[in-house]
mmCIF file of C-alpha atoms in Angstrom:
data_model
loop_
_atom_site.group_PDB
_atom_site.id
_atom_site.type_symbol
_atom_site.label_atom_id
_atom_site.label_comp_id
_atom_site.label_asym_id
_atom_site.label_seq_id
_atom_site.Cartn_x
_atom_site.Cartn_y
_atom_site.Cartn_z
ATOM 1 C CA UNK W 1 -0.059 -8.797 8.964
ATOM 2 C CA UNK W 2 0.757 -9.817 5.387
ATOM 3 C CA UNK W 3 -1.636 -9.682 2.473
ATOM 4 C CA UNK W 4 -1.958 -13.469 2.728
ATOM 5 C CA UNK W 5 -3.447 -13.011 6.222
ATOM 6 C CA UNK W 6 -6.035 -10.546 4.950
ATOM 7 C CA UNK W 7 -9.469 -11.976 4.109
ATOM 8 C CA UNK W 8 -10.090 -11.698 0.383
ATOM 9 C CA UNK W 9 -13.268 -9.949 -0.744
ATOM 10 C CA UNK W 10 -14.145 -12.976 -2.886
ATOM 11 C CA UNK W 11 -14.542 -16.601 -1.889
ATOM 12 C CA UNK W 12 -11.364 -17.661 -3.708
ATOM 13 C CA UNK W 13 -7.928 -18.967 -2.864
ATOM 14 C CA UNK W 14 -5.069 -16.503 -2.805
ATOM 15 C CA UNK W 15 -1.404 -17.428 -3.065
ATOM 16 C CA UNK W 16 1.947 -15.801 -3.576
ATOM 17 C CA UNK W 17 1.869 -14.125 -6.980
ATOM 18 C CA UNK W 18 3.783 -15.967 -9.685
ATOM 19 C CA UNK W 19 6.721 -14.242 -11.333
ATOM 20 C CA UNK W 20 5.672 -11.692 -13.935
ATOM 21 C CA UNK W 21 7.581 -9.644 -16.488
ATOM 22 C CA UNK W 22 6.941 -6.241 -17.981
ATOM 23 C CA UNK W 23 6.224 -7.952 -21.300
ATOM 24 C CA UNK W 24 3.478 -10.011 -19.583
ATOM 25 C CA UNK W 25 1.765 -6.912 -18.223
ATOM 26 C CA UNK W 26 2.242 -4.156 -20.811
ATOM 27 C CA UNK W 27 -1.053 -3.281 -22.446
ATOM 28 C CA UNK W 28 -3.212 -5.076 -19.865
ATOM 29 C CA UNK W 29 -6.444 -3.699 -18.357
ATOM 30 C CA UNK W 30 -7.471 -3.749 -14.676
ATOM 31 C CA UNK W 31 -9.983 -2.498 -12.152
ATOM 32 C CA UNK W 32 -8.291 -0.913 -9.133
ATOM 33 C CA UNK W 33 -10.032 -1.411 -5.804
ATOM 34 C CA UNK W 34 -9.215 -0.527 -2.202
ATOM 35 C CA UNK W 35 -10.599 -2.809 0.498
ATOM 36 C CA UNK W 36 -11.168 0.341 2.564
ATOM 37 C CA UNK W 37 -12.790 2.730 0.070
ATOM 38 C CA UNK W 38 -13.992 0.493 -2.769
ATOM 39 C CA UNK W 39 -13.601 0.995 -6.513
ATOM 40 C CA UNK W 40 -10.927 3.536 -7.423
ATOM 41 C CA UNK W 41 -10.738 2.983 -11.186
ATOM 42 C CA UNK W 42 -12.962 0.821 -13.402
ATOM 43 C CA UNK W 43 -10.376 0.793 -16.211
ATOM 44 C CA UNK W 44 -6.682 1.205 -15.439
ATOM 45 C CA UNK W 45 -4.138 0.438 -18.153
ATOM 46 C CA UNK W 46 -0.602 -0.770 -17.625
ATOM 47 C CA UNK W 47 0.535 1.132 -20.689
ATOM 48 C CA UNK W 48 3.875 0.689 -22.472
ATOM 49 C CA UNK W 49 7.145 1.833 -20.937
ATOM 50 C CA UNK W 50 5.816 2.134 -17.398
ATOM 51 C CA UNK W 51 2.986 4.571 -18.058
ATOM 52 C CA UNK W 52 -0.202 4.160 -16.061
ATOM 53 C CA UNK W 53 -3.220 4.833 -18.250
ATOM 54 C CA UNK W 54 -6.607 6.262 -17.303
ATOM 55 C CA UNK W 55 -5.766 6.704 -13.613
ATOM 56 C CA UNK W 56 -3.740 9.769 -12.733
ATOM 57 C CA UNK W 57 -2.464 10.380 -9.233
ATOM 58 C CA UNK W 58 0.861 11.421 -7.655
ATOM 59 C CA UNK W 59 0.662 8.070 -5.850
ATOM 60 C CA UNK W 60 0.528 6.103 -9.113
ATOM 61 C CA UNK W 61 2.994 7.788 -11.418
ATOM 62 C CA UNK W 62 4.641 4.741 -12.942
ATOM 63 C CA UNK W 63 4.611 0.940 -12.930
ATOM 64 C CA UNK W 64 7.397 -1.591 -13.186
ATOM 65 C CA UNK W 65 8.329 -5.117 -12.154
ATOM 66 C CA UNK W 66 10.560 -5.481 -9.074
ATOM 67 C CA UNK W 67 11.724 -8.902 -7.894
ATOM 68 C CA UNK W 68 9.159 -10.489 -10.232
ATOM 69 C CA UNK W 69 6.202 -8.554 -8.754
ATOM 70 C CA UNK W 70 4.205 -5.663 -10.165
ATOM 71 C CA UNK W 71 4.906 -2.394 -8.361
ATOM 72 C CA UNK W 72 3.142 0.946 -8.560
ATOM 73 C CA UNK W 73 5.522 3.842 -7.979
ATOM 74 C CA UNK W 74 4.733 7.382 -6.789
ATOM 75 C CA UNK W 75 5.973 10.652 -8.291
ATOM 76 C CA UNK W 76 8.934 10.738 -5.900
ATOM 77 C CA UNK W 77 10.158 7.327 -7.024
ATOM 78 C CA UNK W 78 8.926 5.469 -3.958
ATOM 79 C CA UNK W 79 6.917 2.267 -4.083
ATOM 80 C CA UNK W 80 3.206 2.806 -3.474
ATOM 81 C CA UNK W 81 2.088 -0.835 -3.710
ATOM 82 C CA UNK W 82 3.807 -4.169 -4.367
ATOM 83 C CA UNK W 83 1.318 -6.756 -5.627
ATOM 84 C CA UNK W 84 2.669 -9.957 -4.098
ATOM 85 C CA UNK W 85 -0.504 -12.073 -3.936
ATOM 86 C CA UNK W 86 -2.585 -13.416 -6.789
ATOM 87 C CA UNK W 87 -5.753 -15.241 -7.628
ATOM 88 C CA UNK W 88 -5.460 -17.579 -10.617
ATOM 89 C CA UNK W 89 -8.131 -18.608 -13.093
ATOM 90 C CA UNK W 90 -7.373 -21.216 -15.710
ATOM 91 C CA UNK W 91 -3.655 -20.902 -15.051
ATOM 92 C CA UNK W 92 -3.630 -17.139 -15.613
ATOM 93 C CA UNK W 93 -3.624 -14.267 -13.129
ATOM 94 C CA UNK W 94 -7.147 -12.909 -12.701
ATOM 95 C CA UNK W 95 -6.459 -10.686 -9.659
ATOM 96 C CA UNK W 96 -3.465 -9.224 -7.855
ATOM 97 C CA UNK W 97 -3.345 -7.804 -4.349
ATOM 98 C CA UNK W 98 -0.848 -5.990 -2.182
ATOM 99 C CA UNK W 99 -0.399 -3.566 0.687
ATOM 100 C CA UNK W 100 0.579 0.050 0.233
ATOM 101 C CA UNK W 101 -0.616 3.635 0.112
ATOM 102 C CA UNK W 102 -2.563 5.364 -2.657
ATOM 103 C CA UNK W 103 -4.088 8.833 -2.363
ATOM 104 C CA UNK W 104 -3.419 8.914 1.370
ATOM 105 C CA UNK W 105 -5.154 5.603 2.061
ATOM 106 C CA UNK W 106 -2.984 2.843 3.486
ATOM 107 C CA UNK W 107 -4.290 -0.690 3.203
ATOM 108 C CA UNK W 108 -4.881 -3.529 0.768
ATOM 109 C CA UNK W 109 -5.352 -2.790 -2.924
ATOM 110 C CA UNK W 110 -6.537 -5.155 -5.613
ATOM 111 C CA UNK W 111 -6.159 -5.193 -9.361
ATOM 112 C CA UNK W 112 -8.726 -7.343 -11.158
ATOM 113 C CA UNK W 113 -8.422 -8.173 -14.847
ATOM 114 C CA UNK W 114 -11.006 -6.467 -16.989
ATOM 115 C CA UNK W 115 -11.764 -5.568 -20.595
ATOM 116 C CA UNK W 116 -13.083 -2.465 -22.286
ATOM 117 C CA UNK W 117 -16.555 -1.841 -20.843
ATOM 118 C CA UNK W 118 -19.638 -2.452 -22.932
ATOM 119 C CA UNK W 119 -20.835 0.602 -24.811
ATOM 120 C CA UNK W 120 -23.168 2.515 -22.487
ATOM 121 C CA UNK W 121 -25.738 3.448 -25.147
ATOM 122 C CA UNK W 122 -26.049 0.519 -27.555
ATOM 123 C CA UNK W 123 -23.723 -2.409 -26.978
ATOM 124 C CA UNK W 124 -23.426 -5.421 -29.260
ATOM 125 C CA UNK W 125 -25.221 -8.310 -27.512
ATOM 126 C CA UNK W 126 -22.990 -10.878 -25.873
ATOM 127 C CA UNK W 127 -22.133 -13.746 -28.186
ATOM 128 C CA UNK W 128 -22.625 -11.779 -31.403
ATOM 129 C CA UNK W 129 -19.483 -12.081 -33.501
ATOM 130 C CA UNK W 130 -18.057 -8.914 -35.059
ATOM 131 C CA UNK W 131 -15.720 -10.101 -37.790
ATOM 132 C CA UNK W 132 -15.367 -8.545 -41.236
ATOM 133 C CA UNK W 133 -15.000 -10.762 -44.284
ATOM 134 C CA UNK W 134 -12.262 -9.707 -46.688
ATOM 135 C CA UNK W 135 -13.231 -9.876 -50.348
ATOM 136 C CA UNK W 136 -9.608 -9.176 -51.272
ATOM 137 C CA UNK W 137 -6.528 -9.877 -49.146
ATOM 138 C CA UNK W 138 -2.878 -10.744 -49.839
ATOM 139 C CA UNK W 139 -1.221 -13.868 -48.515
ATOM 140 C CA UNK W 140 1.050 -11.701 -46.356
ATOM 141 C CA UNK W 141 1.805 -8.005 -45.841
ATOM 142 C CA UNK W 142 3.633 -6.386 -48.732
ATOM 143 C CA UNK W 143 4.902 -3.379 -46.760
ATOM 144 C CA UNK W 144 5.523 -2.465 -43.087
ATOM 145 C CA UNK W 145 2.710 0.107 -42.714
ATOM 146 C CA UNK W 146 -1.034 0.075 -43.304
ATOM 147 C CA UNK W 147 -3.650 2.671 -44.256
ATOM 148 C CA UNK W 148 -7.234 1.663 -43.420
ATOM 149 C CA UNK W 149 -9.907 3.917 -44.879
ATOM 150 C CA UNK W 150 -13.672 3.573 -44.427
ATOM 151 C CA UNK W 151 -14.952 4.630 -47.856
ATOM 152 C CA UNK W 152 -18.028 5.083 -50.001
ATOM 153 C CA UNK W 153 -18.428 5.860 -53.699
ATOM 154 C CA UNK W 154 -17.313 9.484 -53.149
ATOM 155 C CA UNK W 155 -14.003 8.498 -51.569
ATOM 156 C CA UNK W 156 -10.913 10.505 -52.440
ATOM 157 C CA UNK W 157 -8.391 7.848 -51.499
ATOM 158 C CA UNK W 158 -7.609 7.056 -55.140
ATOM 159 C CA UNK W 159 -5.733 10.363 -55.308
ATOM 160 C CA UNK W 160 -3.383 9.189 -52.556
ATOM 161 C CA UNK W 161 -1.932 6.619 -54.963
ATOM 162 C CA UNK W 162 -1.355 9.014 -57.860
ATOM 163 C CA UNK W 163 2.263 9.441 -58.999
ATOM 164 C CA UNK W 164 3.465 6.951 -56.411
ATOM 165 C CA UNK W 165 4.896 3.757 -57.922
ATOM 166 C CA UNK W 166 4.244 0.605 -55.946
ATOM 167 C CA UNK W 167 7.958 0.154 -55.345
ATOM 168 C CA UNK W 168 8.076 3.586 -53.650
ATOM 169 C CA UNK W 169 5.053 3.050 -51.403
ATOM 170 C CA UNK W 170 5.745 2.111 -47.757
ATOM 171 C CA UNK W 171 2.122 1.249 -46.929
ATOM 172 C CA UNK W 172 -0.504 -1.275 -47.884
ATOM 173 C CA UNK W 173 -4.094 -0.100 -48.312
ATOM 174 C CA UNK W 174 -7.251 -1.537 -46.782
ATOM 175 C CA UNK W 175 -10.664 -0.222 -47.824
ATOM 176 C CA UNK W 176 -13.724 -0.881 -45.697
ATOM 177 C CA UNK W 177 -16.510 0.035 -48.124
ATOM 178 C CA UNK W 178 -19.578 1.248 -46.253
ATOM 179 C CA UNK W 179 -21.782 2.164 -49.224
ATOM 180 C CA UNK W 180 -24.818 -0.019 -49.840
ATOM 181 C CA UNK W 181 -23.931 -0.536 -53.497
ATOM 182 C CA UNK W 182 -21.371 -3.030 -54.761
ATOM 183 C CA UNK W 183 -17.892 -1.711 -53.936
ATOM 184 C CA UNK W 184 -16.393 0.333 -56.749
ATOM 185 C CA UNK W 185 -12.904 1.551 -55.996
ATOM 186 C CA UNK W 186 -10.969 4.326 -57.752
ATOM 187 C CA UNK W 187 -7.708 2.426 -57.283
ATOM 188 C CA UNK W 188 -6.584 -1.085 -56.308
ATOM 189 C CA UNK W 189 -6.323 -2.007 -52.636
ATOM 190 C CA UNK W 190 -4.469 -4.808 -50.908
ATOM 191 C CA UNK W 191 -7.527 -5.463 -48.715
ATOM 192 C CA UNK W 192 -11.219 -4.892 -49.375
ATOM 193 C CA UNK W 193 -14.214 -5.591 -47.148
ATOM 194 C CA UNK W 194 -17.851 -4.575 -47.651
ATOM 195 C CA UNK W 195 -19.572 -3.371 -44.477
ATOM 196 C CA UNK W 196 -22.644 -1.462 -45.681
ATOM 197 C CA UNK W 197 -23.919 1.426 -43.552
ATOM 198 C CA UNK W 198 -21.337 0.869 -40.809
ATOM 199 C CA UNK W 199 -20.096 3.928 -38.962
ATOM 200 C CA UNK W 200 -16.343 4.544 -39.038
ATOM 201 C CA UNK W 201 -15.335 3.145 -35.685
ATOM 202 C CA UNK W 202 -17.767 0.227 -35.763
ATOM 203 C CA UNK W 203 -16.367 -0.657 -39.184
ATOM 204 C CA UNK W 204 -12.775 -0.436 -37.958
ATOM 205 C CA UNK W 205 -13.566 -2.641 -34.967
ATOM 206 C CA UNK W 206 -14.974 -5.277 -37.317
ATOM 207 C CA UNK W 207 -11.826 -5.151 -39.456
ATOM 208 C CA UNK W 208 -9.473 -5.447 -36.476
ATOM 209 C CA UNK W 209 -10.874 -8.635 -34.979
ATOM 210 C CA UNK W 210 -8.549 -10.630 -32.746
ATOM 211 C CA UNK W 211 -6.606 -12.578 -35.394
ATOM 212 C CA UNK W 212 -7.157 -10.185 -38.290
ATOM 213 C CA UNK W 213 -4.323 -9.984 -40.834
ATOM 214 C CA UNK W 214 -4.412 -6.212 -40.293
ATOM 215 C CA UNK W 215 -2.517 -6.717 -37.024
ATOM 216 C CA UNK W 216 0.554 -7.781 -39.012
ATOM 217 C CA UNK W 217 1.664 -4.160 -39.514
ATOM 218 C CA UNK W 218 3.931 -1.924 -37.452
ATOM 219 C CA UNK W 219 1.989 1.342 -37.847
ATOM 220 C CA UNK W 220 -1.576 1.994 -38.909
ATOM 221 C CA UNK W 221 -3.234 5.185 -40.212
ATOM 222 C CA UNK W 222 -7.041 5.501 -39.945
ATOM 223 C CA UNK W 223 -8.099 8.487 -42.096
ATOM 224 C CA UNK W 224 -11.514 9.629 -43.264
ATOM 225 C CA UNK W 225 -12.151 9.275 -46.983
ATOM 226 C CA UNK W 226 -12.618 13.018 -47.654
ATOM 227 C CA UNK W 227 -8.973 13.964 -47.117
ATOM 228 C CA UNK W 228 -6.585 15.103 -49.845
ATOM 229 C CA UNK W 229 -2.966 14.128 -49.293
ATOM 230 C CA UNK W 230 -0.197 12.813 -51.499
ATOM 231 C CA UNK W 231 1.130 9.294 -51.239
ATOM 232 C CA UNK W 232 4.604 10.731 -50.717
ATOM 233 C CA UNK W 233 3.338 12.602 -47.670
ATOM 234 C CA UNK W 234 1.794 9.408 -46.317
ATOM 235 C CA UNK W 235 5.224 7.802 -46.698
ATOM 236 C CA UNK W 236 6.741 10.730 -44.785
ATOM 237 C CA UNK W 237 4.082 10.478 -42.084
ATOM 238 C CA UNK W 238 4.942 6.857 -41.375
ATOM 239 C CA UNK W 239 8.660 7.650 -41.466
ATOM 240 C CA UNK W 240 8.344 10.460 -38.910
ATOM 241 C CA UNK W 241 6.156 8.343 -36.661
ATOM 242 C CA UNK W 242 8.773 5.603 -36.602
ATOM 243 C CA UNK W 243 11.782 7.925 -36.390
ATOM 244 C CA UNK W 244 10.397 9.765 -33.358
ATOM 245 C CA UNK W 245 8.977 6.695 -31.621
ATOM 246 C CA UNK W 246 5.390 7.990 -31.721
ATOM 247 C CA UNK W 247 2.507 5.866 -30.480
ATOM 248 C CA UNK W 248 -0.203 8.304 -31.558
ATOM 249 C CA UNK W 249 0.080 11.132 -34.067
ATOM 250 C CA UNK W 250 -1.587 12.808 -37.026
ATOM 251 C CA UNK W 251 -0.745 15.004 -39.988
ATOM 252 C CA UNK W 252 -1.483 18.699 -39.543
ATOM 253 C CA UNK W 253 -4.552 20.116 -41.297
ATOM 254 C CA UNK W 254 -4.125 22.632 -44.088
ATOM 255 C CA UNK W 255 -5.842 25.998 -43.801
ATOM 256 C CA UNK W 256 -7.234 28.031 -46.656
ATOM 257 C CA UNK W 257 -9.778 27.793 -49.484
ATOM 258 C CA UNK W 258 -11.266 24.345 -49.831
ATOM 259 C CA UNK W 259 -10.031 23.061 -46.484
ATOM 260 C CA UNK W 260 -12.125 22.722 -43.355
ATOM 261 C CA UNK W 261 -10.063 22.016 -40.195
ATOM 262 C CA UNK W 262 -11.950 20.880 -37.124
ATOM 263 C CA UNK W 263 -9.693 22.304 -34.405
ATOM 264 C CA UNK W 264 -7.300 25.284 -34.248
ATOM 265 C CA UNK W 265 -4.749 23.052 -32.504
ATOM 266 C CA UNK W 266 -4.360 20.772 -35.511
ATOM 267 C CA UNK W 267 -3.863 23.521 -38.131
ATOM 268 C CA UNK W 268 -0.484 23.303 -39.820
ATOM 269 C CA UNK W 269 2.201 25.656 -38.551
ATOM 270 C CA UNK W 270 4.575 27.143 -41.125
ATOM 271 C CA UNK W 271 7.758 26.274 -39.251
ATOM 272 C CA UNK W 272 7.044 22.561 -39.746
ATOM 273 C CA UNK W 273 8.496 19.869 -37.541
ATOM 274 C CA UNK W 274 7.097 17.397 -35.029
ATOM 275 C CA UNK W 275 4.904 19.206 -32.501
ATOM 276 C CA UNK W 276 4.200 17.267 -29.322
ATOM 277 C CA UNK W 277 0.582 17.810 -28.275
ATOM 278 C CA UNK W 278 -1.732 15.889 -25.973
ATOM 279 C CA UNK W 279 -4.526 15.543 -28.527
ATOM 280 C CA UNK W 280 -4.942 13.690 -31.833
ATOM 281 C CA UNK W 281 -8.307 13.951 -33.550
ATOM 282 C CA UNK W 282 -10.530 11.090 -34.697
ATOM 283 C CA UNK W 283 -10.405 12.208 -38.356
ATOM 284 C CA UNK W 284 -6.911 10.906 -39.120
ATOM 285 C CA UNK W 285 -5.070 9.208 -36.215
ATOM 286 C CA UNK W 286 -1.908 7.198 -36.819
ATOM 287 C CA UNK W 287 -1.263 4.488 -34.211
ATOM 288 C CA UNK W 288 1.636 2.215 -33.435
ATOM 289 C CA UNK W 289 0.397 -1.360 -33.265
ATOM 290 C CA UNK W 290 0.870 -1.486 -29.498
ATOM 291 C CA UNK W 291 -1.187 1.687 -29.025
ATOM 292 C CA UNK W 292 -3.992 0.505 -31.304
ATOM 293 C CA UNK W 293 -4.137 -2.805 -29.411
ATOM 294 C CA UNK W 294 -4.876 -0.793 -26.262
ATOM 295 C CA UNK W 295 -7.398 1.570 -27.847
ATOM 296 C CA UNK W 296 -9.287 -0.626 -30.336
ATOM 297 C CA UNK W 297 -11.817 -1.820 -27.740
ATOM 298 C CA UNK W 298 -13.174 1.733 -27.482
ATOM 299 C CA UNK W 299 -14.118 1.654 -31.187
ATOM 300 C CA UNK W 300 -16.516 -1.284 -31.033
ATOM 301 C CA UNK W 301 -19.948 0.313 -30.774
ATOM 302 C CA UNK W 302 -19.143 4.018 -31.047
ATOM 303 C CA UNK W 303 -21.723 5.680 -33.276
ATOM 304 C CA UNK W 304 -20.282 9.194 -33.497
ATOM 305 C CA UNK W 305 -16.707 8.760 -32.280
ATOM 306 C CA UNK W 306 -17.243 11.737 -29.974
ATOM 307 C CA UNK W 307 -14.785 11.710 -27.099
ATOM 308 C CA UNK W 308 -12.579 8.883 -28.351
ATOM 309 C CA UNK W 309 -9.784 11.333 -29.138
ATOM 310 C CA UNK W 310 -9.757 12.342 -25.458
ATOM 311 C CA UNK W 311 -9.821 8.749 -24.226
ATOM 312 C CA UNK W 312 -6.921 7.435 -26.329
ATOM 313 C CA UNK W 313 -4.202 9.601 -24.758
ATOM 314 C CA UNK W 314 -5.620 8.731 -21.342
ATOM 315 C CA UNK W 315 -5.419 4.996 -22.041
ATOM 316 C CA UNK W 316 -1.781 5.413 -23.101
ATOM 317 C CA UNK W 317 -0.862 7.354 -19.949
ATOM 318 C CA UNK W 318 -0.703 10.772 -21.654
ATOM 319 C CA UNK W 319 2.715 10.118 -23.208
ATOM 320 C CA UNK W 320 3.402 13.624 -24.516
ATOM 321 C CA UNK W 321 6.808 12.648 -25.889
ATOM 322 C CA UNK W 322 5.156 9.856 -27.931
ATOM 323 C CA UNK W 323 2.275 11.939 -29.309
ATOM 324 C CA UNK W 324 2.524 14.590 -32.003
ATOM 325 C CA UNK W 325 1.003 16.663 -34.767
ATOM 326 C CA UNK W 326 3.227 16.488 -37.846
ATOM 327 C CA UNK W 327 3.551 20.011 -39.238
ATOM 328 C CA UNK W 328 5.770 18.789 -42.081
ATOM 329 C CA UNK W 329 2.600 17.374 -43.662
ATOM 330 C CA UNK W 330 -0.539 19.274 -44.570
ATOM 331 C CA UNK W 331 -3.782 17.396 -45.241
ATOM 332 C CA UNK W 332 -6.815 19.067 -46.793
ATOM 333 C CA UNK W 333 -10.186 18.285 -45.243
ATOM 334 C CA UNK W 334 -12.319 18.795 -48.341
ATOM 335 C CA UNK W 335 -15.821 18.687 -46.898
ATOM 336 C CA UNK W 336 -17.316 21.167 -44.429
ATOM 337 C CA UNK W 337 -17.984 19.894 -40.961
ATOM 338 C CA UNK W 338 -21.522 18.593 -41.174
ATOM 339 C CA UNK W 339 -22.403 15.714 -38.893
ATOM 340 C CA UNK W 340 -24.631 12.983 -40.283
ATOM 341 C CA UNK W 341 -25.834 12.230 -36.784
ATOM 342 C CA UNK W 342 -27.630 14.067 -34.015
ATOM 343 C CA UNK W 343 -25.034 16.238 -32.262
ATOM 344 C CA UNK W 344 -26.952 16.230 -28.987
ATOM 345 C CA UNK W 345 -27.072 12.439 -29.052
ATOM 346 C CA UNK W 346 -23.347 12.346 -29.884
ATOM 347 C CA UNK W 347 -22.507 14.503 -26.874
ATOM 348 C CA UNK W 348 -24.695 12.271 -24.733
ATOM 349 C CA UNK W 349 -22.840 9.233 -26.070
ATOM 350 C CA UNK W 350 -19.515 10.898 -25.264
ATOM 351 C CA UNK W 351 -20.500 11.711 -21.687
ATOM 352 C CA UNK W 352 -21.877 8.225 -21.052
ATOM 353 C CA UNK W 353 -18.706 6.693 -22.477
ATOM 354 C CA UNK W 354 -16.534 8.854 -20.237
ATOM 355 C CA UNK W 355 -18.512 7.645 -17.219
ATOM 356 C CA UNK W 356 -18.125 3.915 -17.906
ATOM 357 C CA UNK W 357 -14.358 4.371 -18.269
ATOM 358 C CA UNK W 358 -14.125 6.534 -15.148
ATOM 359 C CA UNK W 359 -12.574 9.284 -17.258
ATOM 360 C CA UNK W 360 -12.588 12.884 -16.034
ATOM 361 C CA UNK W 361 -12.777 15.245 -19.000
ATOM 362 C CA UNK W 362 -9.934 17.742 -19.331
ATOM 363 C CA UNK W 363 -10.331 20.515 -21.926
ATOM 364 C CA UNK W 364 -7.445 20.854 -24.367
ATOM 365 C CA UNK W 365 -6.658 24.415 -25.526
ATOM 366 C CA UNK W 366 -7.279 24.744 -29.246
ATOM 367 C CA UNK W 367 -9.763 21.862 -29.379
ATOM 368 C CA UNK W 368 -13.368 22.808 -29.948
#
């Protein structure tokens, strides 16, 4: 019996799936369901270069397009499922279905288009627009890379521009000012928006709305405003990220007087180099555009940011070769770790967020 002979779980017409390409599917989000055992993953990502994000199984090791159909491939290189039937909505694929075997179950499997789930603690009400207004913005990007810093009046980002002529800088600067007072910046910025009292990741989500000019950059660094680093090192950071094809990375954290690293794993190692690790912390992540497109939905209503640095590698399919800590660069975290939120509530937010994504927490050695 073919999939077209199998009753669909919804009252909808199914047909042979239209031709798809890897470019059509890369970065898309799906719910994976078995007609026999029900929901298997509430949020599966078809991540770049064949990685499967946020669903890890020997049966689903890789994805690719074969004869114009999406295929899931197991860890021995065999096809687990070919999705050869589709349900269309408004001319676009809303669901795919196919026969195969996953986790020892043989039967019909469905992929249904989805989006990042609503925040489990305090979600923005449906219909409420989240779109920052830029007080300053250029007509077009001046440089290939972008630094976006949420900042208040105590920001240190002005130091990043010292002794770095504009013609030597490889990055534009965007400041999201979260102080309640009128923005007062220690140095010029290509972009400026005022988002008073917004938490870091809420602020970033508002800046990266769907057609934001900030998407016109190749690589994007999202540091806190209490970091000390030279502009030359920021140049080097972007260069290493591009040279090594990294989707997610960070500078190493300096150790010593006046610096307050969060995790032993991220402390700078004297031998330098590009150190591939499966963790990048929320304090200073650098994303490729394609990786940020996948992860930005997790920012939207996050109060504390707790747990996001575990989710991002999962969404990207844990691409160890495309993640790194850059030991050639040392950044000083100038302020002691002192949360301005309730830690117990932050941990509760983290755990609830993990649940809505269907993410199983995996401790990372060297991460507190």
